[in-house]
Every structure is written in C-alpha cells, then in structure tokens.
Amino acid sequence: MNLKGKSILLGVSGGIAAYKAITLCSKLAQAGADVKVIMTESAVKFVAPLTFQTLSRHHVVTDTFEEKDPSVVSHIDLADHADLVVIAPATANILAKMALGMGDDMLSTTLLAATAPIIVAPAMNVHMYEHPAVRANMETLRERGVRFIEPGEGQLACGYVGKGRLAEPEQIFAAIIDSFEPNRPLQGKKVLVTAGGTVERLDPVRYLTNDSSGKMGYAIAEEARAMGAEVVLVSGPSSLPRPAGVEFVPVLSALDMLSAVMERLEEMDVIIKAAAVADYRPAEASPVKIKKKDEELTIRLVKNPDILQQVGARKTKQFVVGFAAETNDLEANALDKLRRKNCDLVVANDVTREGAGFGTDTNIVTILDKNGTAERLPVLSKREVARHLLQIAADRLVSSGGE
Ligand code: CTP
C-alpha cells in the first residue's frame, strides 16, 4: 500500500482507544503518508504526544494558540494541507462539536477549516453510542458526507460488553486506502436491496412482524454505494439510520414491498432480497380495533406473494440474490429456494448458530451459486459479507458482458 505524497491529518480525541491510534499513525507513516497529528487536551491524558511525534516526525499540535511558525496560521495551514482527515478515536464530544460546527479547541477549529474528506472512527461506551443525541449527530455528519467506520462489538474498557470499541487500526487503514484508491466495481450499476421485516396489519393498533433488524440489508446498501452503485433501499421498519446517498423507499407490508420492487425491476442490474418477508398476512385487516370477546380468537391468514419468486420469473439481465434463513438442512433447503425462485445466488445462513441471523452484527453464511458451487464463509461482519457478495455480483456482471 503506497500513500506517498498523501497528507493525512490524524485527529486523536480523548478516549482510552487513543492507544490504537498509535498503531494507525505508525501504519500510515510506514505506507509513506505525511501524517500530522492533532490531539485534544483529553487525548493527551491517555497517550503522550511524543509518541505520535516520533512516529509521524512532526510536532503534535494540541493548543490552538501555540503558533510555532509565524508565517502561517496553524489550524488553517493544517486544514489546507490535508488530503484526508481521520478522527480516531472520535468521542461523543468531538462528534457533537463537529455536528454543531463548534471550534473551541485546536481539533474542532481545524475541522471547521478543513475541506478534505473526513473519516471518523467513533469509540465510546455502548450507551453513549446509542444515545439519541449521539445518533443524531452522526446522522447529521453522515448527511454532510463524513464517512464512518463503525465501532466493533465486544468487551469495552468501561466494563460493559456491547458496541463501542474503536475499529481495529487495520480496518481504519483499509478505509483510508480505499478513500484514495476507491474500489468501484459497481460504478454505473443500479442495485436494489430489500431489508428489514414486513408489517402485516391486523387492526389499527396490532400487526404481525418478525425479528429482522435490517442490519444485513442496510450493510449491503451502504457497501453497494461505496462500490459505486446507484442504490435503492426498499426497507420495512428498522431502527437503523438511513444510509447516506441511497434512494430510500420505506414500506410496511409484503404487498407494499412487492410493488416497490416490481416498479423498479426493469431498470436494475442487481436485486438483493435481504428482507424477511412475512409469508402470510391476515385475510382481513379490521378497520377498527378488534374487541376482546370470546375465549379464543382465530385469525385467518392468507399467503403473501413471494417477491423473490416473482423477480426470478420476470428477470431479464438482472443478477438476483436471495437469502435463505434456515434452522435445518441448510444447504439442501437453500438450494431448493435458489432453483424455485430462479436466483443467481442464494446466501444461506443457519439462524440457530451463534454469530448468525437476526439482530447480530456478524453472520455465518454459505453462498450457493446456481452453477452448483457452495462457498462456506467463516464468521464475518455483515459488512464483510455484503462486500463479498457484491464483489461476486460485480464480477458476474462483467463476465456476462454487462459492462
Ligand atoms: N421472500 C420473498 N417474498 C416472500 C418470502 C420470502 O421475497 N413472500 C424472499 C426473502 O426476501 C429471501 C428469500 O425469499 O430472500 C427466502 O426467504 P425465506 O423466508 O428463507 O424463505 P421462504 O420462501 O419464506 O421459505 P420458508 O419460509 O419455507 O423457509
């Protein structure tokens, strides 16, 4: 990896994960980048500036008013010379300052002056990460084009187990490389992804749904966008933030999802059906709240259309990917779905395995191809599964003359 000639401004804010920024700084310098480091006052409490100075061969700036070179204004000069700004770790505090446009220390002031792309790798306690204010700030920044490298899940320094660990330096480094040498194999392609679970109304206050979080589908939509595609995300209700830069089509029922997909099918190059679609819906949705009367209540359900099957039946040039959530006979059941629904690929996962299925950040999948091959992947983040899958789709579009 060569970063020669690239100027990277590394902002280190105050969290215990600041120690991981040392490895990142070292990797960047080794790759030839000219790295300049700004540390917040709190970051200095965790790690000594001298460490970064030694690795970057530059003075580490911490104070806005410490103007060492009278020929320049330090925060403007640092901002102007950066090809890329990376904040790792980013605390809830620096995210809030960035979202609000505050400039009350060297890092936040420089960020206001920076016009280069910004990559942010947050790290904090799980409850802080989930706080609505932090979520809203991240959403604001995302909308402004800031790229996030999501924290990992696991044991946190505060003792909690959950999401909030700074992404590993290798992962941040890979995102930096990608921002300079973008891998855009889906440039010019249109990708439609369905995500989340559907909602089937019983009456105005009740419905049938399932446990799908939407994580897999949202990761696919975000990665497809990063790989250059024009993305449509058709999603059932989900608590996840809307991915930036994709056309978002919110739906509720399977019937809504069917029409949203079918309307757009023709113009798409890739269709990925990660949604957990309800197989049945109530035969009638009562317009008024169903009253409690008898000891037993029977709700008659009717079959929903199979969206994937209809896509498979109508597809022309489209590369179609289905998902198969199974609890037994994984590959045989998934292969049967692939054939019945005329898919090009089926991503099969055994939802009973730990680290796979609904709500988790990871997945353990086997990718079955219509030509009969099965690729069994290890535990990967849903994002990695998404990238892998999309790379297969991109390769296939090229080999089928789709370029
Ligand atoms: N699917 C769909 N429409 C449906 C049901 C499923 O488009 N009405 C899609 C899903 O989005 C997924 C694939 O079909 O990509 C497989 O979904 P799954 O629930 O595993 O399969 P089913 O066909 O419902 O089979 P079964 O419930 O018998 O396992």
PDB file of N, CA and C in Angstrom, residues 26-116:
ATOM      1  N   SER A  26       1.463   4.810  12.945  1.00  0.00           N
ATOM      2  CA  SER A  26       2.658   4.110  12.500  1.00  0.00           C
ATOM      3  C   SER A  26       2.430   3.466  11.124  1.00  0.00           C
ATOM      4  N   LYS A  27       1.282   2.848  10.933  1.00  0.00           N
ATOM      5  CA  LYS A  27       0.984   2.204   9.645  1.00  0.00           C
ATOM      6  C   LYS A  27       0.950   3.237   8.520  1.00  0.00           C
ATOM      7  N   LEU A  28       0.342   4.379   8.824  1.00  0.00           N
ATOM      8  CA  LEU A  28       0.229   5.427   7.797  1.00  0.00           C
ATOM      9  C   LEU A  28       1.613   5.953   7.419  1.00  0.00           C
ATOM     10  N   ALA A  29       2.435   6.176   8.446  1.00  0.00           N
ATOM     11  CA  ALA A  29       3.778   6.693   8.176  1.00  0.00           C
ATOM     12  C   ALA A  29       4.583   5.659   7.388  1.00  0.00           C
ATOM     13  N   GLN A  30       4.449   4.388   7.772  1.00  0.00           N
ATOM     14  CA  GLN A  30       5.170   3.331   7.054  1.00  0.00           C
ATOM     15  C   GLN A  30       4.731   3.216   5.604  1.00  0.00           C
ATOM     16  N   ALA A  31       3.463   3.548   5.356  1.00  0.00           N
ATOM     17  CA  ALA A  31       2.960   3.475   3.981  1.00  0.00           C
ATOM     18  C   ALA A  31       3.359   4.710   3.177  1.00  0.00           C
ATOM     19  N   GLY A  32       4.106   5.612   3.820  1.00  0.00           N
ATOM     20  CA  GLY A  32       4.653   6.753   3.087  1.00  0.00           C
ATOM     21  C   GLY A  32       3.862   8.038   3.242  1.00  0.00           C
ATOM     22  N   ALA A  33       2.771   8.004   4.012  1.00  0.00           N
ATOM     23  CA  ALA A  33       1.959   9.218   4.158  1.00  0.00           C
ATOM     24  C   ALA A  33       2.675  10.255   5.023  1.00  0.00           C
ATOM     25  N   ASP A  34       2.379  11.515   4.739  1.00  0.00           N
ATOM     26  CA  ASP A  34       2.857  12.591   5.589  1.00  0.00           C
ATOM     27  C   ASP A  34       1.758  12.799   6.631  1.00  0.00           C
ATOM     28  N   VAL A  35       1.992  12.331   7.854  1.00  0.00           N
ATOM     29  CA  VAL A  35       0.931  12.356   8.874  1.00  0.00           C
ATOM     30  C   VAL A  35       1.171  13.492   9.859  1.00  0.00           C
ATOM     31  N   LYS A  36       0.158  14.320  10.022  1.00  0.00           N
ATOM     32  CA  LYS A  36       0.241  15.355  11.064  1.00  0.00           C
ATOM     33  C   LYS A  36      -0.849  15.046  12.080  1.00  0.00           C
ATOM     34  N   VAL A  37      -0.496  15.155  13.347  1.00  0.00           N
ATOM     35  CA  VAL A  37      -1.432  14.734  14.394  1.00  0.00           C
ATOM     36  C   VAL A  37      -1.876  15.930  15.230  1.00  0.00           C
ATOM     37  N   ILE A  38      -3.183  16.015  15.435  1.00  0.00           N
ATOM     38  CA  ILE A  38      -3.721  16.972  16.400  1.00  0.00           C
ATOM     39  C   ILE A  38      -4.340  16.147  17.524  1.00  0.00           C
ATOM     40  N   MET A  39      -3.990  16.452  18.742  1.00  0.00           N
ATOM     41  CA  MET A  39      -4.601  15.746  19.881  1.00  0.00           C
ATOM     42  C   MET A  39      -5.438  16.731  20.687  1.00  0.00           C
ATOM     43  N   THR A  40      -6.558  16.240  21.213  1.00  0.00           N
ATOM     44  CA  THR A  40      -7.332  17.097  22.115  1.00  0.00           C
ATOM     45  C   THR A  40      -6.651  17.048  23.489  1.00  0.00           C
ATOM     46  N   GLU A  41      -7.055  17.976  24.325  1.00  0.00           N
ATOM     47  CA  GLU A  41      -6.480  18.011  25.670  1.00  0.00           C
ATOM     48  C   GLU A  41      -6.717  16.695  26.402  1.00  0.00           C
ATOM     49  N   SER A  42      -7.904  16.122  26.221  1.00  0.00           N
ATOM     50  CA  SER A  42      -8.190  14.862  26.915  1.00  0.00           C
ATOM     51  C   SER A  42      -7.387  13.712  26.329  1.00  0.00           C
ATOM     52  N   ALA A  43      -7.122  13.739  25.032  1.00  0.00           N
ATOM     53  CA  ALA A  43      -6.336  12.656  24.432  1.00  0.00           C
ATOM     54  C   ALA A  43      -4.952  12.589  25.066  1.00  0.00           C
ATOM     55  N   VAL A  44      -4.418  13.785  25.384  1.00  0.00           N
ATOM     56  CA  VAL A  44      -3.077  13.863  25.968  1.00  0.00           C
ATOM     57  C   VAL A  44      -3.023  13.192  27.331  1.00  0.00           C
ATOM     58  N   LYS A  45      -4.203  13.078  27.985  1.00  0.00           N
ATOM     59  CA  LYS A  45      -4.239  12.397  29.286  1.00  0.00           C
ATOM     60  C   LYS A  45      -4.070  10.882  29.118  1.00  0.00           C
ATOM     61  N   PHE A  46      -4.351  10.387  27.926  1.00  0.00           N
ATOM     62  CA  PHE A  46      -4.246   8.933  27.705  1.00  0.00           C
ATOM     63  C   PHE A  46      -2.917   8.528  27.073  1.00  0.00           C
ATOM     64  N   VAL A  47      -2.444   9.356  26.136  1.00  0.00           N
ATOM     65  CA  VAL A  47      -1.241   8.994  25.383  1.00  0.00           C
ATOM     66  C   VAL A  47      -0.354  10.230  25.255  1.00  0.00           C
ATOM     67  N   ALA A  48       0.947  10.030  25.296  1.00  0.00           N
ATOM     68  CA  ALA A  48       1.855  11.183  25.210  1.00  0.00           C
ATOM     69  C   ALA A  48       2.004  11.660  23.768  1.00  0.00           C
ATOM     70  N   PRO A  49       1.945  12.968  23.542  1.00  0.00           N
ATOM     71  CA  PRO A  49       2.143  13.499  22.186  1.00  0.00           C
ATOM     72  C   PRO A  49       3.477  13.054  21.576  1.00  0.00           C
ATOM     73  N   LEU A  50       4.465  12.862  22.441  1.00  0.00           N
ATOM     74  CA  LEU A  50       5.790  12.472  21.938  1.00  0.00           C
ATOM     75  C   LEU A  50       5.731  11.171  21.137  1.00  0.00           C
ATOM     76  N   THR A  51       4.819  10.287  21.521  1.00  0.00           N
ATOM     77  CA  THR A  51       4.688   9.015  20.795  1.00  0.00           C
ATOM     78  C   THR A  51       4.299   9.293  19.338  1.00  0.00           C
ATOM     79  N   PHE A  52       3.300  10.132  19.163  1.00  0.00           N
ATOM     80  CA  PHE A  52       2.866  10.463  17.804  1.00  0.00           C
ATOM     81  C   PHE A  52       3.931  11.285  17.067  1.00  0.00           C
ATOM     82  N   GLN A  53       4.589  12.155  17.813  1.00  0.00           N
ATOM     83  CA  GLN A  53       5.634  12.969  17.184  1.00  0.00           C
ATOM     84  C   GLN A  53       6.738  12.086  16.623  1.00  0.00           C
ATOM     85  N   THR A  54       7.134  11.084  17.416  1.00  0.00           N
ATOM     86  CA  THR A  54       8.213  10.202  16.989  1.00  0.00           C
ATOM     87  C   THR A  54       7.806   9.409  15.752  1.00  0.00           C
ATOM     88  N   LEU A  55       6.559   8.947  15.734  1.00  0.00           N
ATOM     89  CA  LEU A  55       6.106   8.129  14.606  1.00  0.00           C
ATOM     90  C   LEU A  55       5.850   8.969  13.348  1.00  0.00           C
ATOM     91  N   SER A  56       5.334  10.184  13.557  1.00  0.00           N
ATOM     92  CA  SER A  56       4.956  10.997  12.390  1.00  0.00           C
ATOM     93  C   SER A  56       6.073  11.926  11.935  1.00  0.00           C
ATOM     94  N   ARG A  57       7.063  12.099  12.801  1.00  0.00           N
ATOM     95  CA  ARG A  57       8.169  13.033  12.529  1.00  0.00           C
ATOM     96  C   ARG A  57       7.671  14.464  12.387  1.00  0.00           C
ATOM     97  N   HIS A  58       6.573  14.765  13.044  1.00  0.00           N
ATOM     98  CA  HIS A  58       6.068  16.128  13.060  1.00  0.00           C
ATOM     99  C   HIS A  58       5.697  16.474  14.488  1.00  0.00           C
ATOM    100  N   HIS A  59       5.788  17.777  14.756  1.00  0.00           N
ATOM    101  CA  HIS A  59       5.336  18.268  16.053  1.00  0.00           C
ATOM    102  C   HIS A  59       3.838  17.988  16.184  1.00  0.00           C
ATOM    103  N   VAL A  60       3.409  17.538  17.336  1.00  0.00           N
ATOM    104  CA  VAL A  60       1.981  17.255  17.545  1.00  0.00           C
ATOM    105  C   VAL A  60       1.302  18.497  18.127  1.00  0.00           C
ATOM    106  N   VAL A  61       0.228  18.915  17.473  1.00  0.00           N
ATOM    107  CA  VAL A  61      -0.424  20.148  17.914  1.00  0.00           C
ATOM    108  C   VAL A  61      -1.558  19.828  18.883  1.00  0.00           C
ATOM    109  N   THR A  62      -1.611  20.550  19.957  1.00  0.00           N
ATOM    110  CA  THR A  62      -2.701  20.357  20.926  1.00  0.00           C
ATOM    111  C   THR A  62      -3.388  21.673  21.264  1.00  0.00           C
ATOM    112  N   ASP A  63      -2.658  22.780  21.117  1.00  0.00           N
ATOM    113  CA  ASP A  63      -3.176  24.066  21.570  1.00  0.00           C
ATOM    114  C   ASP A  63      -3.390  24.998  20.376  1.00  0.00           C
ATOM    115  N   THR A  64      -4.584  25.568  20.278  1.00  0.00           N
ATOM    116  CA  THR A  64      -4.921  26.461  19.154  1.00  0.00           C
ATOM    117  C   THR A  64      -3.986  27.672  19.095  1.00  0.00           C
ATOM    118  N   PHE A  65      -3.545  28.105  20.246  1.00  0.00           N
ATOM    119  CA  PHE A  65      -2.783  29.360  20.274  1.00  0.00           C
ATOM    120  C   PHE A  65      -1.269  29.154  20.269  1.00  0.00           C
ATOM    121  N   GLU A  66      -0.874  27.887  20.153  1.00  0.00           N
ATOM    122  CA  GLU A  66       0.552  27.608  20.119  1.00  0.00           C
ATOM    123  C   GLU A  66       1.030  27.770  18.670  1.00  0.00           C
ATOM    124  N   GLU A  67       1.191  29.000  18.231  1.00  0.00           N
ATOM    125  CA  GLU A  67       1.554  29.256  16.835  1.00  0.00           C
ATOM    126  C   GLU A  67       3.075  29.201  16.716  1.00  0.00           C
ATOM    127  N   LYS A  68       3.602  28.056  16.321  1.00  0.00           N
ATOM    128  CA  LYS A  68       5.058  27.883  16.293  1.00  0.00           C
ATOM    129  C   LYS A  68       5.689  28.575  15.087  1.00  0.00           C
ATOM    130  N   ASP A  69       4.939  28.601  13.960  1.00  0.00           N
ATOM    131  CA  ASP A  69       5.502  29.171  12.745  1.00  0.00           C
ATOM    132  C   ASP A  69       4.760  30.472  12.426  1.00  0.00           C
ATOM    133  N   PRO A  70       5.424  31.621  12.597  1.00  0.00           N
ATOM    134  CA  PRO A  70       4.725  32.903  12.409  1.00  0.00           C
ATOM    135  C   PRO A  70       4.269  33.148  10.974  1.00  0.00           C
ATOM    136  N   SER A  71       4.790  32.371  10.018  1.00  0.00           N
ATOM    137  CA  SER A  71       4.414  32.623   8.617  1.00  0.00           C
ATOM    138  C   SER A  71       3.054  32.026   8.267  1.00  0.00           C
ATOM    139  N   VAL A  72       2.495  31.201   9.135  1.00  0.00           N
ATOM    140  CA  VAL A  72       1.186  30.590   8.840  1.00  0.00           C
ATOM    141  C   VAL A  72       0.275  30.654  10.069  1.00  0.00           C
ATOM    142  N   VAL A  73      -1.032  30.498   9.809  1.00  0.00           N
ATOM    143  CA  VAL A  73      -1.979  30.338  10.921  1.00  0.00           C
ATOM    144  C   VAL A  73      -2.178  28.824  11.038  1.00  0.00           C
ATOM    145  N   SER A  74      -1.762  28.306  12.157  1.00  0.00           N
ATOM    146  CA  SER A  74      -1.600  26.868  12.288  1.00  0.00           C
ATOM    147  C   SER A  74      -2.830  26.034  11.890  1.00  0.00           C
ATOM    148  N   HIS A  75      -4.022  26.365  12.419  1.00  0.00           N
ATOM    149  CA  HIS A  75      -5.167  25.475  12.132  1.00  0.00           C
ATOM    150  C   HIS A  75      -5.594  25.559  10.668  1.00  0.00           C
ATOM    151  N   ILE A  76      -5.377  26.742  10.057  1.00  0.00           N
ATOM    152  CA  ILE A  76      -5.738  26.880   8.644  1.00  0.00           C
ATOM    153  C   ILE A  76      -4.716  26.119   7.800  1.00  0.00           C
ATOM    154  N   ASP A  77      -3.467  26.250   8.178  1.00  0.00           N
ATOM    155  CA  ASP A  77      -2.402  25.594   7.426  1.00  0.00           C
ATOM    156  C   ASP A  77      -2.566  24.070   7.463  1.00  0.00           C
ATOM    157  N   LEU A  78      -2.842  23.550   8.650  1.00  0.00           N
ATOM    158  CA  LEU A  78      -3.030  22.095   8.781  1.00  0.00           C
ATOM    159  C   LEU A  78      -4.234  21.634   7.951  1.00  0.00           C
ATOM    160  N   ALA A  79      -5.313  22.412   8.019  1.00  0.00           N
ATOM    161  CA  ALA A  79      -6.527  22.042   7.273  1.00  0.00           C
ATOM    162  C   ALA A  79      -6.259  22.093   5.780  1.00  0.00           C
ATOM    163  N   ASP A  80      -5.578  23.147   5.331  1.00  0.00           N
ATOM    164  CA  ASP A  80      -5.352  23.325   3.886  1.00  0.00           C
ATOM    165  C   ASP A  80      -4.487  22.235   3.283  1.00  0.00           C
ATOM    166  N   HIS A  81      -3.541  21.723   4.074  1.00  0.00           N
ATOM    167  CA  HIS A  81      -2.598  20.755   3.505  1.00  0.00           C
ATOM    168  C   HIS A  81      -3.063  19.308   3.570  1.00  0.00           C
ATOM    169  N   ALA A  82      -4.211  19.092   4.179  1.00  0.00           N
ATOM    170  CA  ALA A  82      -4.647  17.697   4.331  1.00  0.00           C
ATOM    171  C   ALA A  82      -5.361  17.204   3.075  1.00  0.00           C
ATOM    172  N   ASP A  83      -4.976  16.018   2.612  1.00  0.00           N
ATOM    173  CA  ASP A  83      -5.743  15.359   1.535  1.00  0.00           C
ATOM    174  C   ASP A  83      -6.886  14.572   2.153  1.00  0.00           C
ATOM    175  N   LEU A  84      -6.717  14.234   3.411  1.00  0.00           N
ATOM    176  CA  LEU A  84      -7.734  13.448   4.110  1.00  0.00           C
ATOM    177  C   LEU A  84      -7.615  13.731   5.603  1.00  0.00           C
ATOM    178  N   VAL A  85      -8.770  13.811   6.264  1.00  0.00           N
ATOM    179  CA  VAL A  85      -8.762  13.976   7.721  1.00  0.00           C
ATOM    180  C   VAL A  85      -9.344  12.703   8.333  1.00  0.00           C
ATOM    181  N   VAL A  86      -8.647  12.181   9.326  1.00  0.00           N
ATOM    182  CA  VAL A  86      -9.130  10.966  10.003  1.00  0.00           C
ATOM    183  C   VAL A  86      -9.234  11.270  11.494  1.00  0.00           C
ATOM    184  N   ILE A  87     -10.398  11.014  12.066  1.00  0.00           N
ATOM    185  CA  ILE A  87     -10.546  11.204  13.518  1.00  0.00           C
ATOM    186  C   ILE A  87     -10.659   9.821  14.137  1.00  0.00           C
ATOM    187  N   ALA A  88      -9.643   9.445  14.893  1.00  0.00           N
ATOM    188  CA  ALA A  88      -9.645   8.118  15.511  1.00  0.00           C
ATOM    189  C   ALA A  88      -8.835   8.159  16.801  1.00  0.00           C
ATOM    190  N   PRO A  89      -9.412   7.895  17.923  1.00  0.00           N
ATOM    191  CA  PRO A  89     -10.829   7.653  18.136  1.00  0.00           C
ATOM    192  C   PRO A  89     -11.605   8.970  18.162  1.00  0.00           C
ATOM    193  N   ALA A  90     -12.892   8.885  17.790  1.00  0.00           N
ATOM    194  CA  ALA A  90     -13.758  10.055  17.894  1.00  0.00           C
ATOM    195  C   ALA A  90     -14.686   9.847  19.079  1.00  0.00           C
ATOM    196  N   THR A  91     -14.626  10.757  20.022  1.00  0.00           N
ATOM    197  CA  THR A  91     -15.508  10.668  21.198  1.00  0.00           C
ATOM    198  C   THR A  91     -16.869  11.277  20.865  1.00  0.00           C
ATOM    199  N   ALA A  92     -17.834  11.051  21.759  1.00  0.00           N
ATOM    200  CA  ALA A  92     -19.161  11.664  21.588  1.00  0.00           C
ATOM    201  C   ALA A  92     -19.007  13.182  21.555  1.00  0.00           C
ATOM    202  N   ASN A  93     -18.050  13.690  22.314  1.00  0.00           N
ATOM    203  CA  ASN A  93     -17.843  15.139  22.398  1.00  0.00           C
ATOM    204  C   ASN A  93     -17.394  15.740  21.070  1.00  0.00           C
ATOM    205  N   ILE A  94     -16.424  15.111  20.427  1.00  0.00           N
ATOM    206  CA  ILE A  94     -15.948  15.696  19.161  1.00  0.00           C
ATOM    207  C   ILE A  94     -17.029  15.549  18.080  1.00  0.00           C
ATOM    208  N   LEU A  95     -17.807  14.471  18.144  1.00  0.00           N
ATOM    209  CA  LEU A  95     -18.901  14.300  17.174  1.00  0.00           C
ATOM    210  C   LEU A  95     -19.917  15.432  17.342  1.00  0.00           C
ATOM    211  N   ALA A  96     -20.219  15.766  18.609  1.00  0.00           N
ATOM    212  CA  ALA A  96     -21.185  16.837  18.874  1.00  0.00           C
ATOM    213  C   ALA A  96     -20.641  18.175  18.380  1.00  0.00           C
ATOM    214  N   LYS A  97     -19.361  18.414  18.634  1.00  0.00           N
ATOM    215  CA  LYS A  97     -18.779  19.683  18.184  1.00  0.00           C
ATOM    216  C   LYS A  97     -18.802  19.771  16.663  1.00  0.00           C
ATOM    217  N   MET A  98     -18.474  18.666  16.012  1.00  0.00           N
ATOM    218  CA  MET A  98     -18.468  18.672  14.542  1.00  0.00           C
ATOM    219  C   MET A  98     -19.875  18.927  14.003  1.00  0.00           C
ATOM    220  N   ALA A  99     -20.864  18.253  14.614  1.00  0.00           N
ATOM    221  CA  ALA A  99     -22.231  18.393  14.117  1.00  0.00           C
ATOM    222  C   ALA A  99     -22.724  19.828  14.289  1.00  0.00           C
ATOM    223  N   LEU A 100     -22.317  20.450  15.395  1.00  0.00           N
ATOM    224  CA  LEU A 100     -22.771  21.818  15.674  1.00  0.00           C
ATOM    225  C   LEU A 100     -21.914  22.890  15.024  1.00  0.00           C
ATOM    226  N   GLY A 101     -20.743  22.493  14.559  1.00  0.00           N
ATOM    227  CA  GLY A 101     -19.838  23.477  13.967  1.00  0.00           C
ATOM    228  C   GLY A 101     -19.104  24.304  15.006  1.00  0.00           C
ATOM    229  N   MET A 102     -18.829  23.690  16.155  1.00  0.00           N
ATOM    230  CA  MET A 102     -18.099  24.420  17.197  1.00  0.00           C
ATOM    231  C   MET A 102     -16.596  24.398  16.923  1.00  0.00           C
ATOM    232  N   GLY A 103     -15.936  25.415  17.408  1.00  0.00           N
ATOM    233  CA  GLY A 103     -14.488  25.477  17.262  1.00  0.00           C
ATOM    234  C   GLY A 103     -13.886  26.009  18.538  1.00  0.00           C
ATOM    235  N   ASP A 104     -13.825  25.158  19.570  1.00  0.00           N
ATOM    236  CA  ASP A 104     -13.331  25.651  20.856  1.00  0.00           C
ATOM    237  C   ASP A 104     -12.017  25.011  21.263  1.00  0.00           C
ATOM    238  N   ASP A 105     -11.416  24.244  20.359  1.00  0.00           N
ATOM    239  CA  ASP A 105     -10.058  23.758  20.614  1.00  0.00           C
ATOM    240  C   ASP A 105      -9.390  23.542  19.263  1.00  0.00           C
ATOM    241  N   MET A 106      -8.154  23.084  19.280  1.00  0.00           N
ATOM    242  CA  MET A 106      -7.404  23.000  18.032  1.00  0.00           C
ATOM    243  C   MET A 106      -8.050  22.034  17.033  1.00  0.00           C
ATOM    244  N   LEU A 107      -8.491  20.872  17.540  1.00  0.00           N
ATOM    245  CA  LEU A 107      -9.037  19.872  16.609  1.00  0.00           C
ATOM    246  C   LEU A 107     -10.340  20.358  15.982  1.00  0.00           C
ATOM    247  N   SER A 108     -11.277  20.832  16.816  1.00  0.00           N
ATOM    248  CA  SER A 108     -12.574  21.251  16.258  1.00  0.00           C
ATOM    249  C   SER A 108     -12.415  22.463  15.346  1.00  0.00           C
ATOM    250  N   THR A 109     -11.509  23.364  15.677  1.00  0.00           N
ATOM    251  CA  THR A 109     -11.308  24.556  14.838  1.00  0.00           C
ATOM    252  C   THR A 109     -10.721  24.149  13.487  1.00  0.00           C
ATOM    253  N   THR A 110      -9.750  23.249  13.529  1.00  0.00           N
ATOM    254  CA  THR A 110      -9.145  22.802  12.273  1.00  0.00           C
ATOM    255  C   THR A 110     -10.178  22.082  11.415  1.00  0.00           C
ATOM    256  N   LEU A 111     -11.047  21.306  12.063  1.00  0.00           N
ATOM    257  CA  LEU A 111     -12.076  20.576  11.313  1.00  0.00           C
ATOM    258  C   LEU A 111     -13.023  21.532  10.598  1.00  0.00           C
ATOM    259  N   LEU A 112     -13.267  22.685  11.214  1.00  0.00           N
ATOM    260  CA  LEU A 112     -14.147  23.675  10.562  1.00  0.00           C
ATOM    261  C   LEU A 112     -13.496  24.232   9.296  1.00  0.00           C
ATOM    262  N   ALA A 113     -12.167  24.306   9.344  1.00  0.00           N
ATOM    263  CA  ALA A 113     -11.459  24.887   8.202  1.00  0.00           C
ATOM    264  C   ALA A 113     -11.132  23.851   7.130  1.00  0.00           C
ATOM    265  N   ALA A 114     -11.298  22.562   7.471  1.00  0.00           N
ATOM    266  CA  ALA A 114     -10.871  21.508   6.537  1.00  0.00           C
ATOM    267  C   ALA A 114     -11.883  21.312   5.405  1.00  0.00           C
ATOM    268  N   THR A 115     -11.377  21.181   4.202  1.00  0.00           N
ATOM    269  CA  THR A 115     -12.269  20.913   3.059  1.00  0.00           C
ATOM    270  C   THR A 115     -12.035  19.498   2.518  1.00  0.00           C
ATOM    271  N   ALA A 116     -11.039  18.808   3.044  1.00  0.00           N
ATOM    272  CA  ALA A 116     -10.724  17.444   2.581  1.00  0.00           C
ATOM    273  C   ALA A 116     -11.795  16.469   3.098  1.00  0.00           C
TER     274      ALA A 116
END
